Coordinates of N, CA and C in Angstrom, one line a residue:
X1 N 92.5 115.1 98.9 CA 91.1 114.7 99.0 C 90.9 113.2 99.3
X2 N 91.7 112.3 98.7 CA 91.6 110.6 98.8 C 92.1 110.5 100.1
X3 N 93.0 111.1 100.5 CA 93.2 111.1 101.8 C 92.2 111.6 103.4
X4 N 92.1 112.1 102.8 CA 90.6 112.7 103.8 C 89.8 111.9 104.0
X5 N 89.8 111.1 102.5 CA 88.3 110.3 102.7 C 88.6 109.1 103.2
X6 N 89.8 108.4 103.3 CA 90.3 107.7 104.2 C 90.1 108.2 105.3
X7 N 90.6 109.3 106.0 CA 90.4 109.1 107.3 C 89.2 109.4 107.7
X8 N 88.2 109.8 107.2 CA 86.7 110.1 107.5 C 86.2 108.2 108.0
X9 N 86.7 108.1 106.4 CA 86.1 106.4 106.4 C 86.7 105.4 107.4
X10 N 88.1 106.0 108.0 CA 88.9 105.3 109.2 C 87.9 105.7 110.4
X11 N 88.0 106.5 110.9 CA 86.6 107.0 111.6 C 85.5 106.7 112.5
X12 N 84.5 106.4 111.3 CA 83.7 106.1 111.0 C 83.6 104.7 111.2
X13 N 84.4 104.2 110.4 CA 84.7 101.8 110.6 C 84.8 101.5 111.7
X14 N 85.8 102.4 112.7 CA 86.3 102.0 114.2 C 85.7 103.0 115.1
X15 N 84.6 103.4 114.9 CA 83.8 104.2 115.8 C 84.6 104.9 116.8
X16 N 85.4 106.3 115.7 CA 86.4 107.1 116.3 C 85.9 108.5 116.6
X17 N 85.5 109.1 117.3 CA 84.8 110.6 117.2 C 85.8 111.4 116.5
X18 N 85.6 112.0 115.4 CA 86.2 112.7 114.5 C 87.4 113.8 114.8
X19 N 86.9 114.6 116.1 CA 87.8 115.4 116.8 C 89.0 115.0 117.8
X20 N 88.7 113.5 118.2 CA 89.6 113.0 118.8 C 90.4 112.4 117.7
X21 N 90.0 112.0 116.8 CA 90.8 111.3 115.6 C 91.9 112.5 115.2
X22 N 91.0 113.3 114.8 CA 92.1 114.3 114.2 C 93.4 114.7 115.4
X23 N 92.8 114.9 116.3 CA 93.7 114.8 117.8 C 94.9 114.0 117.8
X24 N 94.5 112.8 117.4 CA 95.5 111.9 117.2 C 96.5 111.9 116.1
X25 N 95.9 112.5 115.2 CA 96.6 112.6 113.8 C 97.8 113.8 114.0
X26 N 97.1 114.8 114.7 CA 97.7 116.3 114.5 C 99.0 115.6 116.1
X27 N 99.2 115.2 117.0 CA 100.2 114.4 118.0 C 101.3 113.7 116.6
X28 N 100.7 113.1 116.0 CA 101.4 113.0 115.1 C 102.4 113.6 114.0
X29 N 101.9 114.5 114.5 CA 102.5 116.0 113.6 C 103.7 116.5 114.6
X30 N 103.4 116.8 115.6 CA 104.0 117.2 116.7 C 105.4 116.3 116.2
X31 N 104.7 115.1 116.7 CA 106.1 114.2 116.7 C 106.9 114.5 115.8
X32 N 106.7 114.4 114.4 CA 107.6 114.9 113.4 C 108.1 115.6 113.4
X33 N 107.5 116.8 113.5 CA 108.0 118.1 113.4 C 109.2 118.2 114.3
X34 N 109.0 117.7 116.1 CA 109.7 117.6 116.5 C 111.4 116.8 116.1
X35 N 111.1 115.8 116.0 CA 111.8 115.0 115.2 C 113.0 115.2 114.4
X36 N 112.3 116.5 113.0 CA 112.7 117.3 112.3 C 113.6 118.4 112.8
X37 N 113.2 118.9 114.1 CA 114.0 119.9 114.4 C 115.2 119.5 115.0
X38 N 115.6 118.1 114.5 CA 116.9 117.7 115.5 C 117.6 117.2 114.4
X39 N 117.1 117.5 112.9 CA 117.9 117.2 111.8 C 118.4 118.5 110.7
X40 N 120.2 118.3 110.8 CA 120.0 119.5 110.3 C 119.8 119.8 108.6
X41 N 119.3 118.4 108.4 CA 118.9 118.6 106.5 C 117.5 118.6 106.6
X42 N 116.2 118.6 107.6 CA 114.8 118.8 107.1 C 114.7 120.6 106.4
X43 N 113.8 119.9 105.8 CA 113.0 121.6 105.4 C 112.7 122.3 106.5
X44 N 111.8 121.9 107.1 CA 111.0 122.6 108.4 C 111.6 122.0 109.6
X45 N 112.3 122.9 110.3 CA 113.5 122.4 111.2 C 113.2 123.6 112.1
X46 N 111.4 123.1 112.9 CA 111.0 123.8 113.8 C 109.8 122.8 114.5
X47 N 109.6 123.0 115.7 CA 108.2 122.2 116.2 C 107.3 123.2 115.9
X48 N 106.1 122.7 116.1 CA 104.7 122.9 116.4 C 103.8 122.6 117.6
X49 N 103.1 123.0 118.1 CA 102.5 122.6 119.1 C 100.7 121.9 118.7
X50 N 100.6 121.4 119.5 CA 99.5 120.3 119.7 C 97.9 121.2 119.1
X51 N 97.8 122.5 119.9 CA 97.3 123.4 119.1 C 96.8 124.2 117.9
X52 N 98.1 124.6 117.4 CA 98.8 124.8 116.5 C 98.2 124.0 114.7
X53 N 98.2 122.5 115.3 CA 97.7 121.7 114.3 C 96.7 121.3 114.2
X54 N 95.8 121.9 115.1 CA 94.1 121.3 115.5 C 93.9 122.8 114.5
X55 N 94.2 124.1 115.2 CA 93.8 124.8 114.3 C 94.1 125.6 112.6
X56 N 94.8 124.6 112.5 CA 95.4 125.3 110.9 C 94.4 125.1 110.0
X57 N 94.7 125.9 109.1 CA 93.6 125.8 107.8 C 93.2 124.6 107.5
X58 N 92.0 124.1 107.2 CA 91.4 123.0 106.6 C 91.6 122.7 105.2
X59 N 92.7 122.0 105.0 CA 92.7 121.8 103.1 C 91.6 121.0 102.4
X60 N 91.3 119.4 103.2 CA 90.2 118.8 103.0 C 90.3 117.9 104.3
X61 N 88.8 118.0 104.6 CA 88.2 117.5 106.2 C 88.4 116.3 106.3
X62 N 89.0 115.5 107.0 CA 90.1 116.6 108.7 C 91.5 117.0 108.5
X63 N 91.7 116.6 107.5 CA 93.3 117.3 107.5 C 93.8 118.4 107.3
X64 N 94.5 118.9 107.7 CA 94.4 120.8 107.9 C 95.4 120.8 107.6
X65 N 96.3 121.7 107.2 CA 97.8 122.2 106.7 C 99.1 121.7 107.3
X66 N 98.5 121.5 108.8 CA 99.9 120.8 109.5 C 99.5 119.1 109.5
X67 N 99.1 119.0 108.7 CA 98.6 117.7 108.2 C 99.5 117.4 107.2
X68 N 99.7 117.7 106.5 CA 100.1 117.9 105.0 C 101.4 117.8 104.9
X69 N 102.3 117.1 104.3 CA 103.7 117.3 103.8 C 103.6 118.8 103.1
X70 N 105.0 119.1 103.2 CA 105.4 120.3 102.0 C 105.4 120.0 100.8
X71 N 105.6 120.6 100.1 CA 106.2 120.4 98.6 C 108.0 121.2 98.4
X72 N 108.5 120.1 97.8 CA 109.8 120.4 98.2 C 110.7 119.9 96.9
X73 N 111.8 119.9 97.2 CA 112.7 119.5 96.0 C 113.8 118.9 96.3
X74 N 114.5 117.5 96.0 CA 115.9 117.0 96.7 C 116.2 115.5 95.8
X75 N 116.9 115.3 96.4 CA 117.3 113.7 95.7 C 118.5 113.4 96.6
X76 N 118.3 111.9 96.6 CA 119.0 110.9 97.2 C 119.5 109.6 96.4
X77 N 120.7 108.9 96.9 CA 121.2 108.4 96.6 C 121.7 107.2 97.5
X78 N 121.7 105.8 97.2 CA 122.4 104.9 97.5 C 122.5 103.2 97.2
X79 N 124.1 103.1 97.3 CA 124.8 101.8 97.0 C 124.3 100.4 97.4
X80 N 123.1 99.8 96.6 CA 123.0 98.5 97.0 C 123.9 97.3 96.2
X81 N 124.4 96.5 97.2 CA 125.4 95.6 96.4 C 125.7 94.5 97.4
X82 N 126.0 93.2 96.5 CA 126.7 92.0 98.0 C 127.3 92.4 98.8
X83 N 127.4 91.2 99.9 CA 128.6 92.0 100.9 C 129.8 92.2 101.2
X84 N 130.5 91.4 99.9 CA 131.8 90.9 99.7 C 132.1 92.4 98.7
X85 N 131.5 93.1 98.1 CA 131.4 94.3 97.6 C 131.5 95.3 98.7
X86 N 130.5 95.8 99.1 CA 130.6 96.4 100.5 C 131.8 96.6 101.0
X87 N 132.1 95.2 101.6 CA 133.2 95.9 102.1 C 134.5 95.8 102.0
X88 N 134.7 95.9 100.7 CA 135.5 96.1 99.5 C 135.2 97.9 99.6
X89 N 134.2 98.3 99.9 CA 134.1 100.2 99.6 C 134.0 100.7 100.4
X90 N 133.9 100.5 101.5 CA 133.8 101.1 102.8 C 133.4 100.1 104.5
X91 N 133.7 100.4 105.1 CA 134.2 99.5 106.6 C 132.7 99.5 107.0
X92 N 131.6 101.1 107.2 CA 130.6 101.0 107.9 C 128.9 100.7 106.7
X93 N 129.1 100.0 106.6 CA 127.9 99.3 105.6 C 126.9 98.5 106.5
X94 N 125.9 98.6 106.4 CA 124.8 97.4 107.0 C 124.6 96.6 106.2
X95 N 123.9 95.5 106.5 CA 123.4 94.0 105.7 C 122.0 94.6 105.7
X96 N 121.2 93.8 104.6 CA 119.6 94.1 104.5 C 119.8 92.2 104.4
X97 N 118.9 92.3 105.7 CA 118.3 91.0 105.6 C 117.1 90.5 105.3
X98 N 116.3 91.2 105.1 CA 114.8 91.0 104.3 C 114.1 92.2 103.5
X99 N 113.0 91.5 102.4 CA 113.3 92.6 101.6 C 111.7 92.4 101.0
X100 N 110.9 93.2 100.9 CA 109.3 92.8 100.0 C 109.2 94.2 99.5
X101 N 107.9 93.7 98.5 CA 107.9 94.8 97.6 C 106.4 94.2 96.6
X102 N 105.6 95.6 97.4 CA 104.1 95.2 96.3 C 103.9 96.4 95.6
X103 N 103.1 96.4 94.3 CA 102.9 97.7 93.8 C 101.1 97.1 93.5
X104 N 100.9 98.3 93.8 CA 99.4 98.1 92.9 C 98.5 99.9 93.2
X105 N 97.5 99.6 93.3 CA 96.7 100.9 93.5 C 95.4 100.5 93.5
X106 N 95.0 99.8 95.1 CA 93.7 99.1 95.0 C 92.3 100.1 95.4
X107 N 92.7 101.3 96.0 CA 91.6 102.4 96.1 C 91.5 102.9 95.0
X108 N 92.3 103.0 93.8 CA 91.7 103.4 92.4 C 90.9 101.9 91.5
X109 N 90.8 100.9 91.9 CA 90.6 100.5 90.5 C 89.7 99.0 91.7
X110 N 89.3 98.9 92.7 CA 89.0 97.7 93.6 C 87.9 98.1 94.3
X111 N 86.6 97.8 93.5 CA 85.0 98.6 94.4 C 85.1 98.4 95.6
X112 N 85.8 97.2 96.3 CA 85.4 96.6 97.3 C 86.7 97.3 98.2
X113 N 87.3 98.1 97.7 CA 88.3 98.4 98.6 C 87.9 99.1 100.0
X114 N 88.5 99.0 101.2 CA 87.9 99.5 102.3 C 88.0 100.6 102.9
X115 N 89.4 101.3 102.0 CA 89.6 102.9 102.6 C 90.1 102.9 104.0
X116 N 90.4 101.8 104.7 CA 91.2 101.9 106.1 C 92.4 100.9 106.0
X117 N 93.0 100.5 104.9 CA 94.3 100.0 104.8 C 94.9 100.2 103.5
X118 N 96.5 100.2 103.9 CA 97.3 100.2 102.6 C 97.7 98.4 102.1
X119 N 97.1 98.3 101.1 CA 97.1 96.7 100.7 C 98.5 96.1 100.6
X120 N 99.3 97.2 99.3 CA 100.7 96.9 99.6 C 101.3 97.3 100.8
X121 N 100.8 98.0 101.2 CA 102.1 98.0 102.7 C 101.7 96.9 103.3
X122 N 100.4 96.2 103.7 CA 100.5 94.7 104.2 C 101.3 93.7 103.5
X123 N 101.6 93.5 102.5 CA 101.7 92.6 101.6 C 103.3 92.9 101.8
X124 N 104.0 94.0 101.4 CA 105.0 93.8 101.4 C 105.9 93.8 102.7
X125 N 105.2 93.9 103.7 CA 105.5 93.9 105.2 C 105.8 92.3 105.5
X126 N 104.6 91.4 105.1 CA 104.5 90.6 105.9 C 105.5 89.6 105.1
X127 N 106.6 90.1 103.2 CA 107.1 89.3 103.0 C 108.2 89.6 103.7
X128 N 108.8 90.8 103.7 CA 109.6 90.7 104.1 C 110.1 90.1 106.1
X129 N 108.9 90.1 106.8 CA 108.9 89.6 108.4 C 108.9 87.6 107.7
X130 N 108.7 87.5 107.0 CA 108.6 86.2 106.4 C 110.4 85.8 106.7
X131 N 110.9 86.8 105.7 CA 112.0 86.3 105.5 C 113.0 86.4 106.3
X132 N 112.9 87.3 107.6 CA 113.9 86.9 108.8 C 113.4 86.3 109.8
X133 N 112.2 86.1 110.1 CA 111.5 85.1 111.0 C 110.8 86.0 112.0
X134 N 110.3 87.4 111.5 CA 109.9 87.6 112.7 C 108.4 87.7 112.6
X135 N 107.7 87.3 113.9 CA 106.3 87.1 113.9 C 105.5 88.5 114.9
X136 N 106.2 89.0 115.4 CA 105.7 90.0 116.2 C 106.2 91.3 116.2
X137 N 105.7 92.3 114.9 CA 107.2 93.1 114.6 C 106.7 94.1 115.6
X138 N 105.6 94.5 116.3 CA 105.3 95.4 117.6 C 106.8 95.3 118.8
X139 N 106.9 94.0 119.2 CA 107.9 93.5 119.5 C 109.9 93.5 119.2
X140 N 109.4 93.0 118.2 CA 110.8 92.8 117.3 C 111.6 93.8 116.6
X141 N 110.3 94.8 116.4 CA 111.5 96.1 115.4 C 111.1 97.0 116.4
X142 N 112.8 97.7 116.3 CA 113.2 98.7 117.1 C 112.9 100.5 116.8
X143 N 112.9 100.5 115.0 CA 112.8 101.8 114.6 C 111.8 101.1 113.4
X144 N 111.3 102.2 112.9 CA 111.0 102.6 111.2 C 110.3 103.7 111.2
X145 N 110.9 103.6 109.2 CA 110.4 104.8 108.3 C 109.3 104.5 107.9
X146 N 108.1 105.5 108.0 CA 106.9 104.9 106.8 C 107.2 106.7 106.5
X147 N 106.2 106.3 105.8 CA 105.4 106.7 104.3 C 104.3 108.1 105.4
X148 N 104.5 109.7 105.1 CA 103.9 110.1 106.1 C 103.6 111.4 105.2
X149 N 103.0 111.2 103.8 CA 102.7 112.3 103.4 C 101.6 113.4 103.9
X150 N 100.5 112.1 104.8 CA 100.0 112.9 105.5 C 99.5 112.0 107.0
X151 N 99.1 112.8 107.6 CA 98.9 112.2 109.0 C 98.1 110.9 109.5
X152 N 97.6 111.0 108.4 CA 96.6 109.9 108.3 C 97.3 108.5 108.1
X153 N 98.1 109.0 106.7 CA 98.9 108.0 106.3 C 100.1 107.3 107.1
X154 N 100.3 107.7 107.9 CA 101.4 107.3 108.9 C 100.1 106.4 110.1
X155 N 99.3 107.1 110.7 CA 98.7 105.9 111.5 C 97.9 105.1 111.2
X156 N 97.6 104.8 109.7 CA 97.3 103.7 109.3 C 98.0 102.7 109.1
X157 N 99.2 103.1 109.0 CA 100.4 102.5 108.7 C 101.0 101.4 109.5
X158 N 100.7 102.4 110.7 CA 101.1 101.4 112.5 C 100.6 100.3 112.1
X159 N 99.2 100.3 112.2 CA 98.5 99.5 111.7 C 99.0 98.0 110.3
X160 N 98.8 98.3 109.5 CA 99.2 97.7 108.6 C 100.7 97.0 108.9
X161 N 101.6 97.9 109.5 CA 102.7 96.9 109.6 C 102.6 95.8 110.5
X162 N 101.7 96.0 111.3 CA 101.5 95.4 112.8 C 101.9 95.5 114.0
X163 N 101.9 96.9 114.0 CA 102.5 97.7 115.3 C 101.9 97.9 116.2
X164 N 100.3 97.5 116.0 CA 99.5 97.7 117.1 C 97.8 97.1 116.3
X165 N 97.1 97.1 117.0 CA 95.8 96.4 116.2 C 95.0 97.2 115.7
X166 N 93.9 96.9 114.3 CA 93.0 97.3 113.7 C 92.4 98.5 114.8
X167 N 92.5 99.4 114.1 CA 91.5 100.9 115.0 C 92.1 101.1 116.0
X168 N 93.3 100.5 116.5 CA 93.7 100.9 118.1 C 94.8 102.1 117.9
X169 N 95.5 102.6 117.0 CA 96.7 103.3 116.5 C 96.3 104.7 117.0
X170 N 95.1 105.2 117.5 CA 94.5 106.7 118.3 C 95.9 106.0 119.4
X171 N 95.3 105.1 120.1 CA 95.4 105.1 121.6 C 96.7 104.6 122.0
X172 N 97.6 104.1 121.0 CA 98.9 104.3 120.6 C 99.9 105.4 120.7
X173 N 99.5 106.2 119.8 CA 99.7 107.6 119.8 C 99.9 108.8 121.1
X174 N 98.3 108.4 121.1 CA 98.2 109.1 122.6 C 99.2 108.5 123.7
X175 N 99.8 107.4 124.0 CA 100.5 106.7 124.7 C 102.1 107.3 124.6
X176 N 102.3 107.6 123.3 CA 103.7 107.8 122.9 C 104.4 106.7 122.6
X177 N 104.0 106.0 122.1 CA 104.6 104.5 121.5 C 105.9 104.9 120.6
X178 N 105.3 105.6 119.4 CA 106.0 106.0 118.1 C 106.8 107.0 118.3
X179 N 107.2 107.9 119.5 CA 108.2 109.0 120.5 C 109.4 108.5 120.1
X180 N 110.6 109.5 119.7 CA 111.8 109.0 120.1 C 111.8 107.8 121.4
X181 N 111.5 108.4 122.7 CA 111.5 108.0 124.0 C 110.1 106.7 124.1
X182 N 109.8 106.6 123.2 CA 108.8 105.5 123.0 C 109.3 104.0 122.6
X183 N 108.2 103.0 122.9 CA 108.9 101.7 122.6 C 109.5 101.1 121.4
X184 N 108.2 102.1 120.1 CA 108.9 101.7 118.9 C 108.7 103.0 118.2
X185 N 110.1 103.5 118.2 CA 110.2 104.6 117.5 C 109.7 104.9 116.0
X186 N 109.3 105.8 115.4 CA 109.2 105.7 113.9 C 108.8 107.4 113.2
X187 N 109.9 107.2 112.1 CA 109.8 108.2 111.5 C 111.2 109.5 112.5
X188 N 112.3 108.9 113.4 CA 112.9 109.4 113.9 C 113.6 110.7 113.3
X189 N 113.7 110.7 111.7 CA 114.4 112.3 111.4 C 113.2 113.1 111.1
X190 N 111.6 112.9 111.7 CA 110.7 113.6 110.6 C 109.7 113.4 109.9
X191 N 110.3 112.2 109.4 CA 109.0 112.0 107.9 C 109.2 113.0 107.1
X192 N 108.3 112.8 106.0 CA 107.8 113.8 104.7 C 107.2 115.1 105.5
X193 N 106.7 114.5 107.0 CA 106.4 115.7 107.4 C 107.4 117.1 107.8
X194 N 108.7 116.6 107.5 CA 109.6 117.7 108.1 C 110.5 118.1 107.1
X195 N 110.8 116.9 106.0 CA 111.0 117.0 104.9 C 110.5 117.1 103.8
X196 N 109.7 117.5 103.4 CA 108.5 117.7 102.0 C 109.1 116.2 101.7
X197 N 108.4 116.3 100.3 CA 108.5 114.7 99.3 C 109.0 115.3 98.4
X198 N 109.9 114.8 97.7 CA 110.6 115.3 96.6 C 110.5 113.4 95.6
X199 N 109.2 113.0 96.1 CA 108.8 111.5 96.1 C 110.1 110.8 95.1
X200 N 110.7 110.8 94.5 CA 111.6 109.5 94.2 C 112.8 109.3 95.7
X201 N 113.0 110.6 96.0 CA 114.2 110.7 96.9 C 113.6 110.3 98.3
X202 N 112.1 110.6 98.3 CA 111.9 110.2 100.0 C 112.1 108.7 100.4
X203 N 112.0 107.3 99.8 CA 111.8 106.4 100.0 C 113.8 106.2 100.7
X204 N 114.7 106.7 99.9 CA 115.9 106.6 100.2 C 116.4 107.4 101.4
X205 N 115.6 108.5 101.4 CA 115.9 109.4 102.3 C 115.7 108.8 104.0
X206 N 114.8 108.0 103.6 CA 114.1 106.7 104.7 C 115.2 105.7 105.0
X207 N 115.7 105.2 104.1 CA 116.5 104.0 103.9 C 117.9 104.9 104.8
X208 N 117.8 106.2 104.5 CA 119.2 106.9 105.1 C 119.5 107.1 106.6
X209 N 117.9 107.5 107.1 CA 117.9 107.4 108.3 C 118.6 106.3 109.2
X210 N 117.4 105.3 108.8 CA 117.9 103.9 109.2 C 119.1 103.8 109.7
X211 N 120.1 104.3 108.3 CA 121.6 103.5 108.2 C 122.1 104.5 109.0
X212 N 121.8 105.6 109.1 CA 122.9 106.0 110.5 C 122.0 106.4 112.1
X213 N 121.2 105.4 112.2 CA 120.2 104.7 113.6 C 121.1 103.7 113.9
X214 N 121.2 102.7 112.8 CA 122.0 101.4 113.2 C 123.5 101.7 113.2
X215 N 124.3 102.7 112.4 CA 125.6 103.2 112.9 C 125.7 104.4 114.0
X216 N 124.7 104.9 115.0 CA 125.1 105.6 115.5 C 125.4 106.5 115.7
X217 N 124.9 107.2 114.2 CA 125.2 108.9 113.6 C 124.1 109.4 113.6
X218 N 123.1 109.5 114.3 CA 122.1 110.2 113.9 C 121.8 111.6 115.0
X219 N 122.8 111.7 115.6 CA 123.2 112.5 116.5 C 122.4 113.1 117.5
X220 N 121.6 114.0 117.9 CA 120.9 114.5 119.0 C 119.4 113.2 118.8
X221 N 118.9 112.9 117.3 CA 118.2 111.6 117.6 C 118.4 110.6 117.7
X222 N 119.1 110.0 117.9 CA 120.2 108.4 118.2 C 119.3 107.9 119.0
X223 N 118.5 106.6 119.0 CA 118.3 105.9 120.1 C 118.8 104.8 120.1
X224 N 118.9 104.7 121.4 CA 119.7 103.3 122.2 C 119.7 102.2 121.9

């Protein structure tokens, strides 16, 4: 329901006609799904069609079923440590070169909150583009994982990291920006959307992607 009322109120702010919004949301779905069906650990390791997700059941307006992450069960694991450690345990390890982290919950407890952005995802975005120098991450980053419990929550997200500008994340979409075959990929195994949330494990599960994008194991989804 909090989610809904985000994207009503996303909408609404950026003078979005509701049906094309959802339009945009449910492309979104596609993509994952798709995504998903090229991994052979998602739950739902099948596409959907563009159709398909316009008309599925309404859980709460506009998000409809193929809106919705699963509910699911899993866990994940992994080794953070120097690098002199590393690779002391294994030859193929990545470096993390930047690193932020906000917690809060400003749509529960902040009158003034706006309902069209995630506070910490700005916040922890912008420390960590702080810390390796980059100023244009539309530009500069090649892949990412967000946060895609629901459809909504993934293109606000564009947004918030700075993938593309305030309310323009429809016309993004529609573009194929975020496509495997797109300029900035994201969410390449899926998201929550292909994987349920098994929420301690999805954040790693994300982190897992990543690490075999940048080694080259990510097999039928590998990009270049």
């Amino acid at each position: 329901g909090s989610y809904a009322q985000a994207a009503n109120r996303y909408f609404y702010q950026f003078k979005i006609n509701p049906e094309e919004g959802k339009r945009a949301m449910a492309r979104i779905a596609v993509k994952n799904h798709y995504n998903g069906s090229l991994h052979p650990k998602a739950q739902f390791q099948r596409e959907v069609t563009l159709e398909q997700v316009m008309k599925a059941p309404i859980i709460a307006w506009p998000l409809g079923l193929l809106d919705c992450c699963g509910v699911t069960d899993g866990a994940a694991a992994a080794i953070v440590t120097r690098p002199d450690i590393a690779r002391s345990l294994k030859k193929d390890y990545i470096l993390v070169k930047g690193f932020g982290v906000s917690v809060g919950a400003s749509g529960a407890i902040d009158q003034n909150y706006d309902f069209v952005h995630w506070e910490e995802t700005v916040k922890a975005s912008r420390m960590a583009y702080q810390e390796v120098g980059i100023r244009d991450p539309a530009k500069e980053i090649s892949l990412a994982e967000v946060h895609d419990c629901f459809t909504i929550t993934e293109l606000v997200t564009y947004e918030d990291l700075g993938f593309c500008p305030k309310g323009s994340a429809k016309d993004y979409v529609e573009e194929g920006v975020f496509t495997l075959k797109g300029n900035l990929p994201v969410n390449t195994d899926g998201g929550l959307k292909a994987f349920g949330h098994p929420i301690g494990a999805s954040g790693l599960r994300m982190t897992y992607e990543i690490y075999n994008q940048l080694l080259h194991k990510a097999g039928p989804r590998q990009l270049k």
